[in-house]
Tab-separated table of C-alpha atoms and ligand atoms in Angstrom:
chain	number	residue	atom	x	y	z
A	11	MET	CA	151.735	-4.548	13.184
A	12	LYS	CA	152.549	-3.598	9.607
A	13	ILE	CA	149.330	-5.003	8.203
A	14	LEU	CA	147.422	-2.749	10.527
A	15	SER	CA	148.022	0.236	8.382
A	16	LYS	CA	144.852	2.301	8.568
A	17	ASN	CA	144.327	2.045	4.846
A	18	LEU	CA	144.040	-1.650	4.856
A	19	ILE	CA	141.676	-2.105	7.748
A	20	LYS	CA	137.928	-1.684	7.653
A	21	LEU	CA	135.987	-0.622	10.679
A	22	ARG	CA	134.697	-4.159	11.241
A	23	ASP	CA	138.281	-5.446	11.177
A	24	ILE	CA	139.377	-2.850	13.663
A	25	LYS	CA	136.618	-3.940	16.001
A	26	THR	CA	137.669	-7.550	15.534
A	27	PHE	CA	141.282	-6.673	16.113
A	28	LYS	CA	140.450	-4.805	19.296
A	29	PHE	CA	138.405	-7.704	20.417
A	30	LYS	CA	141.201	-10.148	19.650
A	31	LYS	CA	143.702	-7.924	21.368
A	32	ALA	CA	141.436	-7.698	24.328
A	33	MET	CA	141.177	-11.472	24.262
A	34	ILE	CA	144.936	-11.833	24.153
A	35	ASN	CA	145.252	-9.448	27.077
A	36	TYR	CA	142.526	-11.284	28.929
A	37	GLN	CA	144.256	-14.606	28.348
A	38	HIS	CA	147.514	-13.074	29.492
A	39	VAL	CA	145.897	-11.865	32.701
A	40	GLU	CA	144.377	-15.303	33.224
A	41	ILE	CA	147.750	-16.955	32.730
A	42	VAL	CA	149.430	-14.533	35.119
A	43	ASN	CA	146.638	-15.112	37.627
A	44	HIS	CA	146.954	-18.836	37.167
A	45	PHE	CA	150.603	-18.643	38.139
A	46	MET	CA	149.860	-16.324	41.029
A	47	LYS	CA	147.073	-18.548	42.359
A	48	LYS	CA	148.448	-21.302	44.540
A	49	PRO	CA	146.874	-24.732	44.346
A	50	LEU	CA	145.151	-25.342	47.668
A	51	ILE	CA	144.103	-28.502	49.463
A	52	LEU	CA	140.908	-28.482	51.493
A	53	VAL	CA	141.526	-30.442	54.704
A	54	ILE	CA	138.478	-31.850	56.462
A	55	ASN	CA	138.446	-33.319	59.972
A	56	CYS	CA	134.916	-34.445	60.713
A	57	GLY	CA	133.691	-35.468	64.174
A	58	SER	CA	130.239	-36.623	65.246
A	59	SER	CA	129.076	-33.067	66.015
A	60	SER	CA	131.836	-30.958	64.512
A	61	LEU	CA	133.622	-30.372	61.232
A	62	LYS	CA	137.014	-28.669	61.202
A	63	PHE	CA	138.381	-27.364	57.923
A	64	SER	CA	141.456	-25.698	56.574
A	65	LEU	CA	142.278	-24.450	53.110
A	66	MET	CA	145.998	-24.816	52.814
A	67	ASP	CA	148.961	-24.430	50.501
A	68	PRO	CA	150.517	-27.897	50.837
A	69	LYS	CA	154.009	-26.577	50.064
A	70	THR	CA	154.221	-23.941	52.784
A	71	GLY	CA	151.434	-24.863	55.195
A	72	GLU	CA	150.031	-21.331	54.752
A	73	GLU	CA	146.280	-21.270	55.403
A	74	SER	CA	143.968	-19.162	53.229
A	75	LEU	CA	141.146	-19.920	55.597
A	76	ASN	CA	140.289	-22.237	58.458
A	77	GLY	CA	137.431	-22.796	60.826
A	78	ILE	CA	135.045	-25.147	62.521
A	79	ALA	CA	131.364	-26.038	62.413
A	80	GLN	CA	130.275	-26.929	65.940
A	81	CYS	CA	127.260	-28.213	67.863
A	82	LEU	CA	126.058	-29.919	64.672
A	83	LEU	CA	122.700	-31.723	64.879
A	84	SER	CA	121.542	-29.248	67.543
A	85	ASP	CA	119.738	-25.880	67.409
A	86	ASN	CA	122.994	-24.161	68.376
A	87	ALA	CA	124.824	-25.361	65.280
A	88	ASN	CA	127.187	-22.694	64.008
A	89	ILE	CA	130.147	-22.298	61.737
A	90	SER	CA	133.106	-19.996	62.217
A	91	PHE	CA	135.584	-18.909	59.565
A	92	LYS	CA	138.994	-17.373	60.152
A	93	VAL	CA	140.631	-15.438	57.322
A	94	ASN	CA	143.715	-13.251	57.887
A	95	GLY	CA	143.218	-13.512	61.644
A	96	GLU	CA	139.617	-12.229	61.449
A	97	LYS	CA	136.862	-14.478	62.730
A	98	GLN	CA	133.295	-14.620	61.464
A	99	VAL	CA	130.585	-16.793	63.017
A	100	LEU	CA	127.344	-17.808	61.287
A	101	ALA	CA	124.408	-19.741	62.675
A	102	LEU	CA	123.577	-22.790	60.579
A	103	LEU	CA	120.122	-23.416	59.196
A	104	PRO	CA	118.022	-26.567	59.738
A	105	PRO	CA	118.672	-29.475	59.560
A	106	PHE	CA	121.905	-28.232	61.245
A	107	ASP	CA	123.902	-31.168	59.899
A	108	HIS	CA	127.281	-31.793	58.250
A	109	ASN	CA	125.764	-31.192	54.788
A	110	THR	CA	124.519	-27.737	55.856
A	111	ALA	CA	127.979	-26.950	57.175
A	112	ILE	CA	129.626	-27.993	53.900
A	113	VAL	CA	127.172	-25.870	51.886
A	114	GLU	CA	128.011	-22.792	54.037
A	115	LEU	CA	131.705	-23.570	53.692
A	116	VAL	CA	131.385	-23.726	49.892
A	117	ASN	CA	129.456	-20.413	49.859
A	118	PHE	CA	132.190	-18.793	51.894
A	119	ILE	CA	134.963	-20.239	49.738
A	120	THR	CA	133.183	-19.073	46.572
A	121	LYS	CA	132.585	-15.558	47.967
A	122	ASN	CA	136.294	-15.314	48.706
A	123	ASN	CA	137.190	-16.428	45.141
A	124	LEU	CA	139.004	-19.491	46.399
A	125	PHE	CA	136.827	-22.254	44.933
A	126	GLU	CA	138.847	-22.725	41.764
A	127	GLN	CA	142.137	-22.943	43.581
A	128	ILE	CA	141.114	-26.134	45.372
A	129	THR	CA	142.854	-29.080	43.712
A	130	ALA	CA	141.891	-31.932	46.055
A	131	ILE	CA	140.414	-32.754	49.440
A	132	GLY	CA	142.250	-34.503	52.267
A	133	HIS	CA	140.220	-36.160	55.013
A	134	ARG	CA	141.411	-37.172	58.437
A	135	VAL	CA	140.115	-40.698	59.047
A	136	VAL	CA	140.680	-42.058	62.530
A	137	HIS	CA	140.835	-45.817	62.019
A	138	GLY	CA	142.456	-47.518	59.068
A	139	GLY	CA	142.896	-50.883	60.813
A	140	GLU	CA	145.728	-53.025	59.430
A	141	LYS	CA	144.672	-52.392	55.862
A	142	TYR	CA	145.638	-48.750	55.468
A	143	HIS	CA	149.166	-47.634	56.201
A	144	GLN	CA	149.420	-45.043	53.423
A	145	PRO	CA	147.383	-42.047	52.252
A	146	THR	CA	144.603	-43.581	50.142
A	147	LEU	CA	142.494	-42.304	47.277
A	148	ILE	CA	138.858	-42.529	48.353
A	149	THR	CA	136.786	-44.850	46.143
A	150	PRO	CA	133.424	-46.535	46.866
A	151	GLN	CA	135.404	-49.619	47.968
A	152	VAL	CA	137.569	-47.585	50.374
A	153	LYS	CA	134.400	-46.029	51.822
A	154	ASN	CA	133.028	-49.544	52.423
A	155	GLU	CA	136.221	-50.483	54.247
A	156	ILE	CA	136.085	-47.323	56.385
A	157	ALA	CA	132.483	-48.235	57.238
A	158	LYS	CA	133.516	-51.793	58.155
A	159	LEU	CA	136.281	-50.417	60.383
A	160	ALA	CA	133.617	-48.461	62.300
A	161	LYS	CA	133.319	-51.466	64.607
A	162	LEU	CA	136.824	-50.573	65.845
A	163	ALA	CA	136.102	-46.815	66.079
A	164	PRO	CA	132.325	-46.444	66.467
A	165	LEU	CA	132.520	-42.767	67.476
A	166	HIS	CA	134.930	-41.664	64.783
A	167	ASN	CA	134.810	-43.599	61.497
A	168	PRO	CA	131.053	-43.071	60.860
A	169	ALA	CA	131.551	-39.324	61.424
A	170	ASN	CA	134.564	-39.299	59.075
A	171	LEU	CA	132.406	-40.984	56.422
A	172	VAL	CA	129.642	-38.404	56.850
A	173	GLY	CA	132.271	-35.717	56.153
A	174	ILE	CA	133.540	-37.554	53.071
A	175	GLU	CA	130.043	-37.967	51.644
A	176	ALA	CA	128.957	-34.398	52.370
A	177	THR	CA	132.126	-33.113	50.686
A	178	GLU	CA	131.745	-35.422	47.665
A	179	LYS	CA	128.351	-33.922	46.891
A	180	VAL	CA	129.694	-30.418	46.306
A	181	PHE	CA	133.206	-31.208	45.153
A	182	SER	CA	132.279	-34.093	42.851
A	183	HIS	CA	134.915	-32.890	40.360
A	184	LEU	CA	137.771	-33.286	42.864
A	185	LEU	CA	139.682	-36.277	44.173
A	186	GLN	CA	139.401	-37.072	47.853
A	187	VAL	CA	142.147	-38.670	49.898
A	188	ALA	CA	141.984	-40.392	53.292
A	189	ILE	CA	144.835	-39.910	55.758
A	190	PHE	CA	144.516	-42.408	58.603
A	191	ASP	CA	145.412	-41.589	62.211
A	192	THR	CA	146.526	-45.166	62.763
A	193	ALA	CA	148.751	-45.371	59.651
A	194	PHE	CA	152.005	-44.093	61.170
A	195	HIS	CA	151.894	-46.812	63.847
A	196	GLN	CA	151.505	-49.666	61.377
A	197	THR	CA	155.287	-50.105	61.579
A	198	MET	CA	155.036	-51.313	65.207
A	199	PRO	CA	156.444	-54.825	65.653
A	200	GLU	CA	154.128	-57.656	66.785
A	201	LYS	CA	155.621	-57.646	70.269
A	202	ALA	CA	154.365	-54.069	70.693
A	203	TYR	CA	150.861	-54.536	69.310
A	204	ILE	CA	149.803	-57.999	70.511
A	205	TYR	CA	147.873	-58.022	73.812
A	206	GLY	CA	148.338	-60.770	76.377
A	207	LEU	CA	145.016	-62.277	75.248
A	208	PRO	CA	144.189	-65.468	73.319
A	209	TYR	CA	145.784	-65.014	69.885
A	210	ASN	CA	142.594	-65.909	68.021
A	211	LEU	CA	141.025	-62.637	69.225
A	212	TYR	CA	143.643	-60.869	67.132
A	213	GLN	CA	143.392	-63.261	64.173
A	214	GLU	CA	139.635	-63.410	63.985
A	215	HIS	CA	138.557	-60.050	65.393
A	216	GLY	CA	141.505	-57.690	64.943
A	217	ILE	CA	141.855	-57.103	68.694
A	218	ARG	CA	145.352	-55.586	68.897
A	219	ARG	CA	146.998	-52.257	69.639
A	220	TYR	CA	146.668	-49.749	66.762
A	221	GLY	CA	147.674	-46.362	68.216
A	222	PHE	CA	146.355	-42.952	67.163
A	223	HIS	CA	147.624	-39.342	66.741
A	224	GLY	CA	149.837	-40.779	63.962
A	225	THR	CA	149.878	-37.644	61.809
A	226	SER	CA	150.964	-35.543	64.784
A	227	HIS	CA	153.799	-37.880	65.817
A	228	TYR	CA	154.899	-38.032	62.173
A	229	PHE	CA	154.930	-34.227	61.828
A	230	VAL	CA	156.931	-33.522	64.985
A	231	THR	CA	159.494	-36.263	64.373
A	232	GLN	CA	160.136	-34.859	60.879
A	233	ARG	CA	160.594	-31.414	62.397
A	234	ALA	CA	162.915	-32.712	65.114
A	235	SER	CA	165.096	-34.446	62.525
A	236	SER	CA	165.487	-31.137	60.642
A	237	LEU	CA	166.292	-29.330	63.889
A	238	LEU	CA	168.983	-31.963	64.534
A	239	GLN	CA	170.069	-31.809	60.886
A	240	LYS	CA	170.098	-35.601	60.852
A	241	PRO	CA	168.223	-37.763	58.322
A	242	LEU	CA	164.903	-38.950	59.737
A	243	GLU	CA	165.798	-42.579	58.914
A	244	GLN	CA	168.632	-42.312	61.427
A	245	CYS	CA	166.676	-40.598	64.216
A	246	ASN	CA	165.350	-42.137	67.427
A	247	PHE	CA	162.861	-40.072	69.421
A	248	ILE	CA	160.201	-40.298	72.068
A	249	SER	CA	157.351	-37.935	71.271
A	250	ALA	CA	154.674	-36.874	73.738
A	251	HIS	CA	151.450	-35.531	72.213
A	252	LEU	CA	149.667	-34.011	75.210
A	253	GLY	CA	146.269	-32.478	74.486
A	254	ASN	CA	142.790	-33.499	75.610
A	255	GLY	CA	143.836	-36.895	74.332
A	256	CYS	CA	147.429	-37.871	75.095
A	257	SER	CA	149.817	-40.353	73.561
A	258	ILE	CA	153.502	-41.122	73.809
A	259	SER	CA	155.352	-42.777	70.923
A	260	ALA	CA	158.730	-44.410	70.520
A	261	ILE	CA	160.303	-43.721	67.134
A	262	VAL	CA	163.241	-45.752	65.829
A	263	ASN	CA	164.919	-44.779	62.543
A	264	GLY	CA	161.997	-42.424	61.883
A	265	LYS	CA	159.352	-45.147	62.337
A	266	SER	CA	156.892	-45.773	65.127
A	267	VAL	CA	157.850	-48.869	67.146
A	268	ASP	CA	155.491	-48.383	70.093
A	269	THR	CA	152.794	-46.009	71.245
A	270	SER	CA	150.651	-45.647	74.337
A	271	LEU	CA	147.146	-45.578	72.786
A	272	GLY	CA	145.915	-49.049	71.933
A	273	PHE	CA	142.868	-50.832	70.512
A	274	THR	CA	141.001	-47.590	71.187
A	275	PRO	CA	142.150	-44.135	72.362
A	276	LEU	CA	141.412	-45.136	75.974
A	277	GLU	CA	144.629	-46.995	76.756
A	278	GLY	CA	147.838	-45.411	78.017
A	279	VAL	CA	148.470	-42.315	80.114
A	280	VAL	CA	145.865	-40.313	82.064
A	281	MET	CA	144.139	-37.811	79.717
A	282	GLY	CA	141.666	-34.903	79.959
A	283	THR	CA	138.591	-37.045	80.595
A	284	ARG	CA	139.909	-40.551	79.788
A	285	SER	CA	141.294	-42.828	82.470
A	286	GLY	CA	144.170	-44.363	80.498
A	287	ASP	CA	145.403	-47.724	81.836
A	288	ILE	CA	143.460	-49.203	84.724
A	289	ASP	CA	143.216	-52.698	86.142
A	290	PRO	CA	140.480	-54.244	83.918
A	291	SER	CA	139.001	-55.888	87.036
A	292	ILE	CA	137.742	-52.459	88.095
A	293	ILE	CA	135.170	-52.798	85.307
A	294	PHE	CA	133.819	-56.075	86.786
A	295	TYR	CA	133.761	-54.453	90.220
A	296	LEU	CA	131.821	-51.450	88.911
A	297	VAL	CA	129.284	-53.698	87.157
A	298	GLU	CA	128.937	-56.537	89.659
A	299	GLN	CA	129.379	-54.737	92.975
A	300	LEU	CA	128.320	-51.152	92.246
A	301	GLY	CA	125.536	-51.817	89.728
A	302	TYR	CA	126.949	-49.820	86.820
A	303	SER	CA	125.627	-50.631	83.355
A	304	LEU	CA	128.170	-51.129	80.547
A	305	ASP	CA	127.085	-47.813	79.056
A	306	GLN	CA	127.759	-46.082	82.362
A	307	VAL	CA	131.205	-47.681	82.598
A	308	ASN	CA	131.943	-46.537	79.051
A	309	THR	CA	130.943	-42.951	79.912
A	310	LEU	CA	132.866	-43.071	83.196
A	311	LEU	CA	136.122	-44.209	81.587
A	312	ASN	CA	135.924	-41.987	78.499
A	313	LYS	CA	134.223	-38.823	79.720
A	314	GLU	CA	134.358	-38.589	83.514
A	315	SER	CA	137.867	-39.753	84.392
A	316	GLY	CA	141.371	-38.399	83.787
A	317	LEU	CA	142.233	-34.860	84.900
A	318	LEU	CA	138.514	-34.122	85.287
A	319	GLY	CA	137.783	-37.194	87.389
A	320	ILE	CA	140.753	-36.813	89.726
A	321	SER	CA	140.500	-33.047	90.201
A	322	GLY	CA	136.704	-32.873	90.257
A	323	ILE	CA	137.258	-29.426	88.703
A	324	SER	CA	137.834	-29.565	84.974
A	325	ASN	CA	139.485	-31.448	82.141
A	326	ASP	CA	141.108	-28.197	81.049
A	327	CYS	CA	144.742	-28.103	82.083
A	328	ARG	CA	144.725	-24.288	82.355
A	329	THR	CA	141.913	-24.319	84.910
A	330	ILE	CA	143.630	-27.050	86.923
A	331	GLU	CA	146.908	-25.131	86.912
A	332	GLU	CA	145.075	-22.025	88.188
A	333	GLN	CA	143.603	-24.112	91.016
A	334	LEU	CA	147.021	-25.600	91.737
A	335	LEU	CA	148.365	-22.089	92.263
A	336	ALA	CA	145.372	-21.328	94.497
A	337	GLY	CA	146.397	-24.268	96.707
A	338	ASN	CA	143.707	-26.763	95.662
A	339	LYS	CA	144.914	-30.240	96.738
A	340	ARG	CA	142.881	-32.224	94.222
A	341	ALA	CA	144.234	-30.035	91.404
A	342	LYS	CA	147.736	-30.850	92.640
A	343	LEU	CA	146.934	-34.546	92.820
A	344	ALA	CA	145.525	-34.531	89.252
A	345	ILE	CA	148.667	-32.867	87.931
A	346	ASP	CA	150.958	-35.179	89.933
A	347	VAL	CA	149.212	-38.313	88.632
A	348	PHE	CA	149.122	-36.938	85.069
A	349	CYS	CA	152.861	-36.106	85.005
A	350	TYR	CA	153.986	-39.239	86.850
A	351	ARG	CA	152.101	-41.531	84.463
A	352	ILE	CA	153.544	-39.714	81.443
A	353	ALA	CA	157.086	-39.850	82.842
A	354	LYS	CA	156.642	-43.574	83.577
A	355	LYS	CA	155.454	-44.237	80.026
A	356	ILE	CA	158.352	-42.263	78.534
A	357	ALA	CA	160.806	-44.197	80.727
A	358	SER	CA	159.207	-47.512	79.746
A	359	PHE	CA	159.859	-46.746	76.081
A	360	SER	CA	163.605	-46.827	76.758
A	361	ALA	CA	163.046	-50.604	76.343
A	362	SER	CA	162.239	-49.949	72.664
A	363	LEU	CA	165.377	-47.920	71.907
A	364	ASP	CA	169.112	-48.537	71.884
A	365	ASN	CA	169.828	-44.833	71.665
A	366	LEU	CA	167.754	-41.686	71.970
A	367	ASP	CA	168.208	-38.432	70.040
A	368	GLY	CA	165.701	-36.568	72.149
A	369	LEU	CA	162.238	-36.056	73.576
A	370	ILE	CA	159.535	-33.997	71.854
A	371	PHE	CA	156.562	-32.252	73.492
A	372	THR	CA	153.549	-31.285	71.398
A	373	GLY	CA	149.719	-30.868	71.618
A	374	GLY	CA	147.869	-28.118	73.537
A	375	ILE	CA	149.455	-29.035	76.890
A	376	GLY	CA	152.839	-30.093	75.513
A	377	GLU	CA	153.172	-26.851	73.542
A	378	ASN	CA	151.976	-24.479	76.247
A	379	SER	CA	152.341	-25.775	79.781
A	380	ASN	CA	155.843	-25.180	81.126
A	381	THR	CA	154.622	-26.474	84.516
A	382	ILE	CA	153.671	-29.890	83.134
A	383	ARG	CA	156.829	-30.147	81.024
A	384	SER	CA	159.060	-29.262	83.932
A	385	LEU	CA	157.374	-31.792	86.254
A	386	ILE	CA	157.747	-34.546	83.646
A	387	LEU	CA	161.393	-33.765	82.879
A	388	ASN	CA	162.257	-33.631	86.587
A	389	GLN	CA	161.062	-37.210	86.945
A	390	LEU	CA	163.273	-38.361	84.110
A	391	SER	CA	166.688	-37.413	85.455
A	392	LEU	CA	167.821	-41.047	85.368
A	393	LEU	CA	167.311	-40.940	81.577
A	394	GLY	CA	169.470	-37.807	81.478
A	395	PHE	CA	166.776	-35.116	81.134
A	396	LYS	CA	166.855	-31.743	82.833
A	397	ALA	CA	164.809	-28.674	81.929
A	398	ASN	CA	166.327	-25.240	81.379
A	399	GLU	CA	163.628	-23.406	83.318
A	400	GLN	CA	164.116	-20.098	81.528
A	401	LEU	CA	163.847	-21.640	78.042
A	402	ASN	CA	160.980	-23.806	79.251
A	403	GLU	CA	159.068	-20.687	80.284
A	404	GLU	CA	159.833	-18.883	77.041
A	405	ILE	CA	158.940	-21.632	74.532
A	406	ARG	CA	155.137	-21.489	74.584
A	407	PHE	CA	152.177	-20.265	72.530
A	408	GLY	CA	153.293	-21.503	69.121
A	409	LYS	CA	157.056	-21.162	69.613
A	410	GLN	CA	159.369	-24.024	68.743
A	411	GLY	CA	162.719	-24.825	70.339
A	412	ASN	CA	164.908	-26.609	72.860
A	413	ILE	CA	163.957	-26.496	76.517
A	414	ASN	CA	166.730	-28.688	77.888
A	415	ASP	CA	169.610	-27.708	80.106
A	416	THR	CA	173.096	-27.909	78.556
A	417	THR	CA	173.816	-31.022	80.661
A	418	SER	CA	170.614	-32.746	79.506
A	419	ARG	CA	169.663	-34.868	76.511
A	420	PRO	CA	167.865	-32.759	73.882
A	421	CYS	CA	164.225	-31.962	74.499
A	422	TRP	CA	162.157	-29.874	72.097
A	423	VAL	CA	158.755	-28.243	72.047
A	424	ILE	CA	157.379	-28.537	68.509
A	425	PRO	CA	153.884	-27.203	67.706
A	426	THR	CA	152.050	-29.892	65.782
A	427	ASN	CA	150.300	-29.285	62.458
A	428	GLU	CA	148.201	-32.288	61.480
A	429	GLU	CA	146.403	-30.293	58.769
A	430	TRP	CA	149.693	-29.640	57.008
A	431	VAL	CA	150.548	-33.353	57.000
A	432	ILE	CA	147.126	-34.109	55.500
A	433	ALA	CA	147.498	-31.398	52.835
A	434	GLU	CA	151.053	-32.466	51.997
A	435	GLN	CA	150.270	-36.179	51.801
A	436	THR	CA	147.171	-35.515	49.690
A	437	GLN	CA	149.279	-33.494	47.266
A	438	HIS	CA	152.015	-36.183	47.144
A	439	LEU	CA	149.495	-38.884	46.381
A	440	LEU	CA	148.072	-36.880	43.486
A	441	ILE	CA	151.541	-36.226	42.078
A	442	ASN	CA	152.579	-39.890	42.461
A	443	LYS	CA	149.462	-41.005	40.630
A	444	GLY	CA	150.166	-38.439	37.896
A	445	MET	CA	146.928	-36.550	38.568
B	525	LIG	P1	142.696	-31.814	71.464
B	525	LIG	O1	143.210	-33.151	71.933
B	525	LIG	O2	141.242	-31.606	71.716
B	525	LIG	O3	143.171	-31.436	70.075
B	525	LIG	P2	144.500	-29.708	72.306
B	525	LIG	O4	145.732	-30.264	71.683
B	525	LIG	O5	143.913	-28.479	71.728
B	525	LIG	O6	143.381	-30.801	72.472
B	525	LIG	O7	144.849	-29.428	73.836
B	525	LIG	C1	143.891	-29.000	74.741
B	525	LIG	C2	144.556	-28.925	76.105
B	525	LIG	O8	145.631	-27.995	76.051
B	525	LIG	C3	143.611	-28.458	77.204
B	525	LIG	O9	143.769	-29.256	78.350
B	525	LIG	C4	144.101	-27.059	77.479
B	525	LIG	O10	143.889	-26.681	78.803
B	525	LIG	C5	145.593	-27.227	77.232
B	525	LIG	N1	146.233	-25.910	77.087
B	525	LIG	C6	146.085	-25.016	76.094
B	525	LIG	N2	146.778	-23.880	76.381
B	525	LIG	C7	147.372	-24.077	77.587
B	525	LIG	C8	148.215	-23.290	78.441
B	525	LIG	N3	148.574	-22.070	78.113
B	525	LIG	N4	148.609	-23.837	79.601
B	525	LIG	C9	148.242	-25.067	79.962
B	525	LIG	N5	147.469	-25.858	79.218
B	525	LIG	C10	147.028	-25.380	78.046
């Protein structure tokens, strides 16, 4: 400061000094802002006519924004954003596709001054086959593999790729990571994933059980191990992800050893609109005796069966429960079949375990329906489960906790957070690769 004595400084110097000082202050503000701004991961979950997104702090799971573009490729295409609990819906412009949705998303992110905080993009990819059991940096070669795997997941992988390519166009400066839904189940032993079919169908065509909902099962088992305060590598659980799609998994030493979804997400327990396990001969009967085409059988098993097919009312568990209370017999039957099949599957997984630390419920139904949980637990008394009805009623709508009676094995409700797993694993991959 000494050299700034008025006598020594000309007007031009003063201006320069002020400017420099201003620059220093500006830089200081930038640095402070830089430290205040959290790095965020953009999580993309792209379906054939929808694109879900979340902008998330991978450390805390806190979302700066989330939303969904729906009814894509139709005139009703729209996108909704949720920031600080406030929702905003915009109609999308022609051609109403995934690219239009991404452009609107980028506009919104930019308007909210969040663009520069995004450090990477994590994509949910449904099928990683046997090749991908880890989060994977997306390269042209990985995209080719995801495209090849579309023959195993024709509804999902092409849509996931559309999301990746639409995102790449606008975020070309950022790395993109694929998190595969099948990855967590790649630890299943052969005896759990080989079908009772000629072995060459597996060797030559990859026909085996893969399992899905991996990120959800992974998230809730991690949470359950912290609730138990026991290292995950020493924990054995059965987790039940019950949403529109449902899957049960057996976890030994923190790793998946069996799961109810198989070659596709059609196998296993009864779901919202999917049949789950049926005698395969029913398909021949439908085609040969009842004149169904293969397309019709596909639609029947995937979209017209399950809770919807049995009840004839809805695939939505809330609606069926309302009808159950109103005395509707088909609603009761749908719920009875649904719960019995789930209880049977849980019991069957006792063959995979030599001890069990507890049962976990998650997914829209698992997190919210005390009726379904109670019916399932009541059918598992031989395995030592009993619900505490008061806790079971209380732990809903985003709450986490035990719902078992003191005499019962532990049973928890744990709200899933697949987006957080994707954000976290994307961040880890970048750190591990030194990026
Ligand atoms: P998805 O598989 O599409 O992600 P979700 O995990 O969102 O599905 O679960 C959707 C299911 O959760 C629907 O069947 C819905 O009825 C059910 N659900 C949500 N809230 C409740 C509730 N309060 N009671 C019963 N079922 C509920």
